[in-house]
Amino acid sequence: MLELKNINAGYRKKTVLHNVSATLKDNTITVIMGPNGAGKSTLLKAAYGMLKNVSGDILLNGKKIIPSPQKLVEEGIFMVPQGKRVFRHMTVAENIELATHFWKDKSVYLQRFAEVMEHFPDLKPRLNEQAGNLSGGQQQMVALARVLLNKPKMVFMDEPSIGLSPKLINDTFHKLKQLKDNLGTSFVIVEHNLKTLLPLTDWAYILEQGEIIYDGPSESKTLEKMIAAVFK
Ligand SMILES: Nc1ncnc2c1ncn2[C@@H]1O[C@H](COP(=O)(O)OP(=O)(O)O)[C@@H](O)[C@H]1O
Ligand SMILES: [Mg+2]
């Protein structure tokens, strides 16, 4: 469990997040929504230790930490950044194998690779193709497979639906739910594409102008009303 307490953060001249608190629970899909520019990506970056000048506390399983990407990776928390998902001129297999780059013990790779590929049957026949030839949805799966090789406890994803067709968005979100149910991996997803995603999530936040205005279950009449008001 990762807790953010009273986080203020932003960029050189501008504070974006104002006293943001959030609890990212284990075995949970959490969605962070909000209009463009609300600070959603900034929140992920602050939690992942990618920003300077962050005030407030970040606690991992009740213990205060100073977050950095390296520290979080050591703790099993991974980030699938927005946008570029694969190295287009490398094969699918090579893209997935990049996961091992920082591993001290690479001997577990083949076993883990086999386990992870069980979840991505569509990628199996395409392992030796250039990743750039795959559809956007399949490239997303390659990025996800790479992260899963590390047996993550929690995965941050920033707008995973960008550039995908509605069908692929639907497939991607259902895959995340399936992975949570089967492996117990938590996902923290920043997303504006809510129709498909929201029913698959457990907990929701709405961020508006850098402040949390909803923190509660994904299934709630209050949330429905707020979404209608915020995304009108
Ligand atoms: N690297 C940056 N430098 C300065 N300002 C930024 C930077 N990135 C984002 N911002 C500003 O911070 C605010 C929040 O941005 P962001 O977190 O990307 O919003 P969201 O992800 O909700 O669309 C916006 O006003 C944006 O212009
Ligand atoms: Mg963003």
PDB file of C-alpha atoms and ligand atoms in Angstrom:
ATOM      1  CA  MET A   1       0.000   0.000   0.000  1.00  0.00           C
ATOM      2  CA  LEU A   2       1.295   3.403  -1.010  1.00  0.00           C
ATOM      3  CA  GLU A   3      -0.042   6.454   0.798  1.00  0.00           C
ATOM      4  CA  LEU A   4       0.341  10.029  -0.340  1.00  0.00           C
ATOM      5  CA  LYS A   5      -0.254  12.578   2.375  1.00  0.00           C
ATOM      6  CA  ASN A   6      -0.742  16.287   1.793  1.00  0.00           C
ATOM      7  CA  ILE A   7       1.328  16.393  -1.355  1.00  0.00           C
ATOM      8  CA  ASN A   8       2.151  19.774  -2.851  1.00  0.00           C
ATOM      9  CA  ALA A   9       4.115  19.565  -6.056  1.00  0.00           C
ATOM     10  CA  GLY A  10       4.629  21.186  -9.399  1.00  0.00           C
ATOM     11  CA  TYR A  11       7.166  22.751 -11.683  1.00  0.00           C
ATOM     12  CA  ARG A  12       9.600  25.617 -11.388  1.00  0.00           C
ATOM     13  CA  LYS A  13       7.164  28.477 -11.342  1.00  0.00           C
ATOM     14  CA  LYS A  14       3.942  26.730 -10.630  1.00  0.00           C
ATOM     15  CA  THR A  15       2.432  24.604  -7.883  1.00  0.00           C
ATOM     16  CA  VAL A  16       0.116  22.090  -9.534  1.00  0.00           C
ATOM     17  CA  LEU A  17      -0.950  19.795  -6.695  1.00  0.00           C
ATOM     18  CA  HIS A  18      -2.488  21.286  -3.585  1.00  0.00           C
ATOM     19  CA  ASN A  19      -2.590  19.103  -0.482  1.00  0.00           C
ATOM     20  CA  VAL A  20      -3.348  15.933  -2.363  1.00  0.00           C
ATOM     21  CA  SER A  21      -3.823  12.798  -0.307  1.00  0.00           C
ATOM     22  CA  ALA A  22      -4.509   9.362  -1.740  1.00  0.00           C
ATOM     23  CA  THR A  23      -4.214   5.754  -0.667  1.00  0.00           C
ATOM     24  CA  LEU A  24      -3.207   3.291  -3.353  1.00  0.00           C
ATOM     25  CA  LYS A  25      -4.184  -0.090  -1.982  1.00  0.00           C
ATOM     26  CA  ASP A  26      -2.885  -3.547  -2.764  1.00  0.00           C
ATOM     27  CA  ASN A  27      -4.945  -5.840  -4.975  1.00  0.00           C
ATOM     28  CA  THR A  28      -6.925  -2.902  -6.270  1.00  0.00           C
ATOM     29  CA  ILE A  29      -7.452  -1.079  -9.525  1.00  0.00           C
ATOM     30  CA  THR A  30      -7.486   2.627  -8.773  1.00  0.00           C
ATOM     31  CA  VAL A  31      -8.464   5.135 -11.422  1.00  0.00           C
ATOM     32  CA  ILE A  32      -7.391   8.769 -11.282  1.00  0.00           C
ATOM     33  CA  MET A  33      -9.535  10.942 -13.494  1.00  0.00           C
ATOM     34  CA  GLY A  34      -9.966  14.622 -14.105  1.00  0.00           C
ATOM     35  CA  PRO A  35      -9.959  17.177 -16.886  1.00  0.00           C
ATOM     36  CA  ASN A  36      -6.923  17.997 -18.993  1.00  0.00           C
ATOM     37  CA  GLY A  37      -4.331  19.886 -17.020  1.00  0.00           C
ATOM     38  CA  ALA A  38      -5.806  18.903 -13.641  1.00  0.00           C
ATOM     39  CA  GLY A  39      -2.476  17.452 -12.498  1.00  0.00           C
ATOM     40  CA  LYS A  40      -3.012  13.720 -13.010  1.00  0.00           C
ATOM     41  CA  SER A  41       0.343  13.064 -14.660  1.00  0.00           C
ATOM     42  CA  THR A  42       1.996  15.352 -12.126  1.00  0.00           C
ATOM     43  CA  LEU A  43       0.516  13.237  -9.343  1.00  0.00           C
ATOM     44  CA  LEU A  44       1.923  10.018 -10.810  1.00  0.00           C
ATOM     45  CA  LYS A  45       5.313  11.669 -11.275  1.00  0.00           C
ATOM     46  CA  ALA A  46       5.340  13.035  -7.720  1.00  0.00           C
ATOM     47  CA  ALA A  47       4.460   9.613  -6.305  1.00  0.00           C
ATOM     48  CA  TYR A  48       7.189   8.031  -8.422  1.00  0.00           C
ATOM     49  CA  GLY A  49       9.856  10.451  -7.241  1.00  0.00           C
ATOM     50  CA  MET A  50      10.293  12.090 -10.617  1.00  0.00           C
ATOM     51  CA  LEU A  51       9.798  15.696  -9.486  1.00  0.00           C
ATOM     52  CA  LYS A  52      11.858  18.085  -7.428  1.00  0.00           C
ATOM     53  CA  ASN A  53      10.238  20.213  -4.756  1.00  0.00           C
ATOM     54  CA  VAL A  54       7.596  17.847  -3.523  1.00  0.00           C
ATOM     55  CA  SER A  55       6.315  18.448  -0.009  1.00  0.00           C
ATOM     56  CA  GLY A  56       4.205  16.089   2.053  1.00  0.00           C
ATOM     57  CA  ASP A  57       4.743  12.465   2.972  1.00  0.00           C
ATOM     58  CA  ILE A  58       4.827   9.269   0.985  1.00  0.00           C
ATOM     59  CA  LEU A  59       4.441   6.066   2.962  1.00  0.00           C
ATOM     60  CA  LEU A  60       4.977   2.542   1.748  1.00  0.00           C
ATOM     61  CA  ASN A  61       3.215  -0.011   3.946  1.00  0.00           C
ATOM     62  CA  GLY A  62       3.103   2.559   6.725  1.00  0.00           C
ATOM     63  CA  LYS A  63       6.777   3.548   6.513  1.00  0.00           C
ATOM     64  CA  LYS A  64       7.896   6.923   5.238  1.00  0.00           C
ATOM     65  CA  ILE A  65      10.023   6.726   2.108  1.00  0.00           C
ATOM     66  CA  ILE A  66      11.858   9.155  -0.106  1.00  0.00           C
ATOM     67  CA  PRO A  67      10.531   8.054  -3.472  1.00  0.00           C
ATOM     68  CA  SER A  68      12.726   7.609  -6.518  1.00  0.00           C
ATOM     69  CA  PRO A  69      12.117   5.417  -9.550  1.00  0.00           C
ATOM     70  CA  GLN A  70      14.899   3.097  -8.380  1.00  0.00           C
ATOM     71  CA  LYS A  71      13.499   2.804  -4.857  1.00  0.00           C
ATOM     72  CA  LEU A  72       9.996   2.093  -6.143  1.00  0.00           C
ATOM     73  CA  VAL A  73      11.212  -0.507  -8.622  1.00  0.00           C
ATOM     74  CA  GLU A  74      13.042  -2.241  -5.770  1.00  0.00           C
ATOM     75  CA  GLU A  75       9.737  -2.262  -3.894  1.00  0.00           C
ATOM     76  CA  GLY A  76       7.906  -3.780  -6.861  1.00  0.00           C
ATOM     77  CA  ILE A  77       6.183  -0.622  -8.094  1.00  0.00           C
ATOM     78  CA  PHE A  78       6.538  -0.013 -11.837  1.00  0.00           C
ATOM     79  CA  MET A  79       5.508   2.719 -14.242  1.00  0.00           C
ATOM     80  CA  VAL A  80       4.302   2.355 -17.816  1.00  0.00           C
ATOM     81  CA  PRO A  81       4.790   5.903 -19.032  1.00  0.00           C
ATOM     82  CA  GLN A  82       2.524   7.735 -21.411  1.00  0.00           C
ATOM     83  CA  GLY A  83       3.138   7.480 -25.151  1.00  0.00           C
ATOM     84  CA  LYS A  84       6.036   5.473 -26.542  1.00  0.00           C
ATOM     85  CA  ARG A  85       5.507   1.878 -25.562  1.00  0.00           C
ATOM     86  CA  VAL A  86       8.019  -0.181 -27.537  1.00  0.00           C
ATOM     87  CA  PHE A  87      11.253   0.111 -29.451  1.00  0.00           C
ATOM     88  CA  ARG A  88       9.857  -0.249 -32.944  1.00  0.00           C
ATOM     89  CA  HIS A  89      12.953  -1.675 -34.611  1.00  0.00           C
ATOM     90  CA  MET A  90      13.559  -4.352 -32.030  1.00  0.00           C
ATOM     91  CA  THR A  91      11.620  -7.612 -32.082  1.00  0.00           C
ATOM     92  CA  VAL A  92       8.785  -8.270 -29.673  1.00  0.00           C
ATOM     93  CA  ALA A  93      10.939 -10.776 -27.777  1.00  0.00           C
ATOM     94  CA  GLU A  94      13.828  -8.294 -27.507  1.00  0.00           C
ATOM     95  CA  ASN A  95      11.458  -5.623 -26.228  1.00  0.00           C
ATOM     96  CA  ILE A  96      10.209  -7.928 -23.493  1.00  0.00           C
ATOM     97  CA  GLU A  97      13.706  -9.079 -22.601  1.00  0.00           C
ATOM     98  CA  LEU A  98      14.653  -5.470 -21.813  1.00  0.00           C
ATOM     99  CA  ALA A  99      13.012  -6.112 -18.451  1.00  0.00           C
ATOM    100  CA  THR A 100      16.095  -8.049 -17.407  1.00  0.00           C
ATOM    101  CA  HIS A 101      18.469  -5.161 -18.017  1.00  0.00           C
ATOM    102  CA  PHE A 102      18.948  -4.396 -14.336  1.00  0.00           C
ATOM    103  CA  TRP A 103      18.529  -7.930 -13.025  1.00  0.00           C
ATOM    104  CA  LYS A 104      21.459  -9.366 -11.125  1.00  0.00           C
ATOM    105  CA  ASP A 105      20.236 -12.914 -11.623  1.00  0.00           C
ATOM    106  CA  LYS A 106      19.094 -13.461 -15.198  1.00  0.00           C
ATOM    107  CA  SER A 107      18.789 -17.246 -14.835  1.00  0.00           C
ATOM    108  CA  VAL A 108      15.084 -16.997 -13.971  1.00  0.00           C
ATOM    109  CA  TYR A 109      14.305 -15.244 -17.240  1.00  0.00           C
ATOM    110  CA  LEU A 110      13.124 -18.135 -19.407  1.00  0.00           C
ATOM    111  CA  GLN A 111      10.854 -19.527 -16.711  1.00  0.00           C
ATOM    112  CA  ARG A 112       9.315 -16.112 -16.021  1.00  0.00           C
ATOM    113  CA  PHE A 113       9.024 -15.342 -19.701  1.00  0.00           C
ATOM    114  CA  ALA A 114       7.014 -18.537 -20.185  1.00  0.00           C
ATOM    115  CA  GLU A 115       4.757 -17.648 -17.249  1.00  0.00           C
ATOM    116  CA  VAL A 116       4.114 -14.124 -18.466  1.00  0.00           C
ATOM    117  CA  MET A 117       3.454 -15.206 -22.053  1.00  0.00           C
ATOM    118  CA  GLU A 118       0.607 -17.403 -20.805  1.00  0.00           C
ATOM    119  CA  HIS A 119      -1.284 -14.144 -20.308  1.00  0.00           C
ATOM    120  CA  PHE A 120      -0.571 -12.871 -23.815  1.00  0.00           C
ATOM    121  CA  PRO A 121      -1.438 -15.666 -26.264  1.00  0.00           C
ATOM    122  CA  ASP A 122      -1.791 -13.149 -29.122  1.00  0.00           C
ATOM    123  CA  LEU A 123       1.864 -12.152 -28.810  1.00  0.00           C
ATOM    124  CA  LYS A 124       3.246 -15.687 -28.944  1.00  0.00           C
ATOM    125  CA  PRO A 125       3.193 -16.096 -32.737  1.00  0.00           C
ATOM    126  CA  ARG A 126       4.728 -12.642 -33.193  1.00  0.00           C
ATOM    127  CA  LEU A 127       7.755 -12.786 -30.919  1.00  0.00           C
ATOM    128  CA  ASN A 128      10.263 -12.498 -33.760  1.00  0.00           C
ATOM    129  CA  GLU A 129       8.513  -9.673 -35.586  1.00  0.00           C
ATOM    130  CA  GLN A 130       9.549  -6.048 -35.338  1.00  0.00           C
ATOM    131  CA  ALA A 131       7.496  -4.500 -32.547  1.00  0.00           C
ATOM    132  CA  GLY A 132       6.676  -1.529 -34.776  1.00  0.00           C
ATOM    133  CA  ASN A 133       4.558  -3.807 -36.977  1.00  0.00           C
ATOM    134  CA  LEU A 134       2.149  -4.611 -34.147  1.00  0.00           C
ATOM    135  CA  SER A 135      -1.104  -2.767 -33.558  1.00  0.00           C
ATOM    136  CA  GLY A 136      -1.165  -0.100 -30.843  1.00  0.00           C
ATOM    137  CA  GLY A 137      -3.033  -2.476 -28.553  1.00  0.00           C
ATOM    138  CA  GLN A 138      -0.490  -5.223 -29.005  1.00  0.00           C
ATOM    139  CA  GLN A 139       2.371  -2.779 -28.407  1.00  0.00           C
ATOM    140  CA  GLN A 140       0.652  -1.900 -25.147  1.00  0.00           C
ATOM    141  CA  MET A 141       0.616  -5.620 -24.293  1.00  0.00           C
ATOM    142  CA  VAL A 142       4.350  -5.832 -25.032  1.00  0.00           C
ATOM    143  CA  ALA A 143       4.984  -2.949 -22.612  1.00  0.00           C
ATOM    144  CA  LEU A 144       2.822  -4.662 -20.041  1.00  0.00           C
ATOM    145  CA  ALA A 145       4.508  -8.039 -20.516  1.00  0.00           C
ATOM    146  CA  ARG A 146       7.885  -6.348 -19.979  1.00  0.00           C
ATOM    147  CA  VAL A 147       6.699  -4.882 -16.687  1.00  0.00           C
ATOM    148  CA  LEU A 148       5.088  -8.142 -15.546  1.00  0.00           C
ATOM    149  CA  LEU A 149       8.395 -10.000 -15.893  1.00  0.00           C
ATOM    150  CA  ASN A 150       9.431  -8.114 -12.777  1.00  0.00           C
ATOM    151  CA  LYS A 151       6.512  -9.574 -10.808  1.00  0.00           C
ATOM    152  CA  PRO A 152       5.244  -6.107  -9.876  1.00  0.00           C
ATOM    153  CA  LYS A 153       3.055  -5.481  -6.864  1.00  0.00           C
ATOM    154  CA  MET A 154       1.736  -2.275  -8.352  1.00  0.00           C
ATOM    155  CA  VAL A 155       1.839  -0.707 -11.812  1.00  0.00           C
ATOM    156  CA  PHE A 156       1.260   2.945 -12.628  1.00  0.00           C
ATOM    157  CA  MET A 157      -0.152   3.664 -16.086  1.00  0.00           C
ATOM    158  CA  ASP A 158      -0.671   7.098 -17.575  1.00  0.00           C
ATOM    159  CA  GLU A 159      -3.473   7.211 -20.173  1.00  0.00           C
ATOM    160  CA  PRO A 160      -3.034   3.667 -21.488  1.00  0.00           C
ATOM    161  CA  SER A 161      -5.896   4.177 -23.957  1.00  0.00           C
ATOM    162  CA  ILE A 162      -4.188   6.926 -25.953  1.00  0.00           C
ATOM    163  CA  GLY A 163      -3.974   6.036 -29.631  1.00  0.00           C
ATOM    164  CA  LEU A 164      -5.996   2.839 -29.296  1.00  0.00           C
ATOM    165  CA  SER A 165      -9.281   2.012 -31.024  1.00  0.00           C
ATOM    166  CA  PRO A 166     -12.352   1.524 -28.792  1.00  0.00           C
ATOM    167  CA  LYS A 167     -12.122  -2.250 -29.179  1.00  0.00           C
ATOM    168  CA  LEU A 168      -8.449  -2.299 -28.171  1.00  0.00           C
ATOM    169  CA  ILE A 169      -9.142   0.024 -25.243  1.00  0.00           C
ATOM    170  CA  ASN A 170     -11.775  -2.418 -24.073  1.00  0.00           C
ATOM    171  CA  ASP A 171      -9.411  -5.388 -24.505  1.00  0.00           C
ATOM    172  CA  THR A 172      -6.601  -3.594 -22.662  1.00  0.00           C
ATOM    173  CA  PHE A 173      -8.730  -2.701 -19.651  1.00  0.00           C
ATOM    174  CA  HIS A 174     -10.201  -6.190 -19.403  1.00  0.00           C
ATOM    175  CA  LYS A 175      -6.684  -7.599 -19.537  1.00  0.00           C
ATOM    176  CA  LEU A 176      -5.667  -5.385 -16.602  1.00  0.00           C
ATOM    177  CA  LYS A 177      -8.647  -6.602 -14.588  1.00  0.00           C
ATOM    178  CA  GLN A 178      -7.805 -10.205 -15.449  1.00  0.00           C
ATOM    179  CA  LEU A 179      -4.180  -9.663 -14.361  1.00  0.00           C
ATOM    180  CA  LYS A 180      -5.322  -8.132 -11.087  1.00  0.00           C
ATOM    181  CA  ASP A 181      -7.664 -11.060 -10.434  1.00  0.00           C
ATOM    182  CA  ASN A 182      -5.114 -13.729 -11.382  1.00  0.00           C
ATOM    183  CA  LEU A 183      -1.841 -12.286 -10.146  1.00  0.00           C
ATOM    184  CA  GLY A 184      -3.001  -9.808  -7.504  1.00  0.00           C
ATOM    185  CA  THR A 185      -1.203  -6.961  -9.280  1.00  0.00           C
ATOM    186  CA  SER A 186      -2.524  -3.505  -8.385  1.00  0.00           C
ATOM    187  CA  PHE A 187      -2.968  -0.930 -11.101  1.00  0.00           C
ATOM    188  CA  VAL A 188      -3.120   2.824 -10.697  1.00  0.00           C
ATOM    189  CA  ILE A 189      -4.492   4.180 -13.939  1.00  0.00           C
ATOM    190  CA  VAL A 190      -4.747   7.779 -15.049  1.00  0.00           C
ATOM    191  CA  GLU A 191      -7.474   7.840 -17.656  1.00  0.00           C
ATOM    192  CA  HIS A 192     -10.065   9.988 -19.347  1.00  0.00           C
ATOM    193  CA  ASN A 193     -11.679   7.114 -21.175  1.00  0.00           C
ATOM    194  CA  LEU A 194     -14.007   6.165 -18.385  1.00  0.00           C
ATOM    195  CA  LYS A 195     -16.969   4.325 -19.876  1.00  0.00           C
ATOM    196  CA  THR A 196     -15.093   1.050 -20.282  1.00  0.00           C
ATOM    197  CA  LEU A 197     -12.651   1.447 -17.448  1.00  0.00           C
ATOM    198  CA  LEU A 198     -14.672   2.622 -14.486  1.00  0.00           C
ATOM    199  CA  PRO A 199     -16.792  -0.532 -14.017  1.00  0.00           C
ATOM    200  CA  LEU A 200     -13.568  -2.596 -13.897  1.00  0.00           C
ATOM    201  CA  THR A 201     -11.990  -0.504 -11.156  1.00  0.00           C
ATOM    202  CA  ASP A 202     -12.375  -0.649  -7.384  1.00  0.00           C
ATOM    203  CA  TRP A 203     -11.516   2.844  -6.234  1.00  0.00           C
ATOM    204  CA  ALA A 204     -11.642   6.254  -7.878  1.00  0.00           C
ATOM    205  CA  TYR A 205     -10.216   9.715  -7.477  1.00  0.00           C
ATOM    206  CA  ILE A 206     -11.225  12.855  -9.296  1.00  0.00           C
ATOM    207  CA  LEU A 207      -8.613  15.548  -9.492  1.00  0.00           C
ATOM    208  CA  GLU A 208      -9.707  19.055 -10.434  1.00  0.00           C
ATOM    209  CA  GLN A 209      -7.275  21.958 -10.598  1.00  0.00           C
ATOM    210  CA  GLY A 210      -4.807  20.048  -8.470  1.00  0.00           C
ATOM    211  CA  GLU A 211      -7.221  19.115  -5.721  1.00  0.00           C
ATOM    212  CA  ILE A 212      -8.916  15.825  -4.950  1.00  0.00           C
ATOM    213  CA  ILE A 213     -12.660  16.308  -5.173  1.00  0.00           C
ATOM    214  CA  TYR A 214     -13.670  12.643  -5.036  1.00  0.00           C
ATOM    215  CA  ASP A 215     -12.044   9.806  -3.108  1.00  0.00           C
ATOM    216  CA  GLY A 216     -14.267   6.760  -2.903  1.00  0.00           C
ATOM    217  CA  PRO A 217     -15.558   3.562  -4.446  1.00  0.00           C
ATOM    218  CA  SER A 218     -15.886   3.397  -8.232  1.00  0.00           C
ATOM    219  CA  GLU A 219     -19.482   2.358  -7.968  1.00  0.00           C
ATOM    220  CA  SER A 220     -21.394   5.205  -6.410  1.00  0.00           C
ATOM    221  CA  LYS A 221     -24.237   7.554  -7.241  1.00  0.00           C
ATOM    222  CA  THR A 222     -22.185  10.497  -5.942  1.00  0.00           C
ATOM    223  CA  LEU A 223     -19.384   9.631  -8.339  1.00  0.00           C
ATOM    224  CA  GLU A 224     -21.786   9.323 -11.286  1.00  0.00           C
ATOM    225  CA  LYS A 225     -23.096  12.814 -10.566  1.00  0.00           C
ATOM    226  CA  MET A 226     -19.613  14.265 -10.186  1.00  0.00           C
ATOM    227  CA  ILE A 227     -18.411  12.733 -13.437  1.00  0.00           C
ATOM    228  CA  ALA A 228     -21.414  14.196 -15.218  1.00  0.00           C
ATOM    229  CA  ALA A 229     -20.588  17.611 -13.749  1.00  0.00           C
ATOM    230  CA  VAL A 230     -16.805  17.529 -14.299  1.00  0.00           C
ATOM    231  CA  PHE A 231     -16.817  16.024 -17.798  1.00  0.00           C
ATOM    232  CA  LYS A 232     -19.820  17.858 -19.205  1.00  0.00           C
TER     233      LYS A 232
HETATM  234  N1  LIG B   1       7.152  19.879 -17.370  1.00  0.00           N
HETATM  235  C1  LIG B   1       6.289  20.852 -17.033  1.00  0.00           C
HETATM  236  N2  LIG B   1       6.726  22.120 -16.767  1.00  0.00           N
HETATM  237  C2  LIG B   1       5.853  23.094 -16.417  1.00  0.00           C
HETATM  238  N3  LIG B   1       4.543  22.917 -16.291  1.00  0.00           N
HETATM  239  C3  LIG B   1       4.038  21.688 -16.535  1.00  0.00           C
HETATM  240  C4  LIG B   1       4.881  20.598 -16.928  1.00  0.00           C
HETATM  241  N4  LIG B   1       4.115  19.493 -17.098  1.00  0.00           N
HETATM  242  C5  LIG B   1       2.850  19.884 -16.839  1.00  0.00           C
HETATM  243  N5  LIG B   1       2.787  21.193 -16.503  1.00  0.00           N
HETATM  244  C6  LIG B   1       1.590  21.952 -16.132  1.00  0.00           C
HETATM  245  O1  LIG B   1       1.038  21.382 -14.957  1.00  0.00           O
HETATM  246  C7  LIG B   1      -0.373  21.332 -15.019  1.00  0.00           C
HETATM  247  C8  LIG B   1      -0.847  19.891 -14.815  1.00  0.00           C
HETATM  248  O2  LIG B   1      -0.361  19.101 -15.888  1.00  0.00           O
HETATM  249  P1  LIG B   1      -0.547  17.519 -15.944  1.00  0.00           P
HETATM  250  O3  LIG B   1      -0.180  16.931 -14.642  1.00  0.00           O
HETATM  251  O4  LIG B   1       0.176  17.061 -17.146  1.00  0.00           O
HETATM  252  O5  LIG B   1      -2.130  17.418 -16.156  1.00  0.00           O
HETATM  253  P2  LIG B   1      -3.010  16.158 -16.633  1.00  0.00           P
HETATM  254  O6  LIG B   1      -2.136  14.974 -16.680  1.00  0.00           O
HETATM  255  O7  LIG B   1      -4.122  16.065 -15.616  1.00  0.00           O
HETATM  256  O8  LIG B   1      -3.569  16.542 -17.965  1.00  0.00           O
HETATM  257  C9  LIG B   1      -0.769  21.926 -16.360  1.00  0.00           C
HETATM  258  O9  LIG B   1      -1.125  23.260 -16.163  1.00  0.00           O
HETATM  259  C10 LIG B   1       0.485  21.806 -17.180  1.00  0.00           C
HETATM  260  O10 LIG B   1       0.570  22.850 -18.118  1.00  0.00           O
HETATM  261 MG    MG B   2      -1.538  13.723 -18.223  1.00  0.00          MG
END
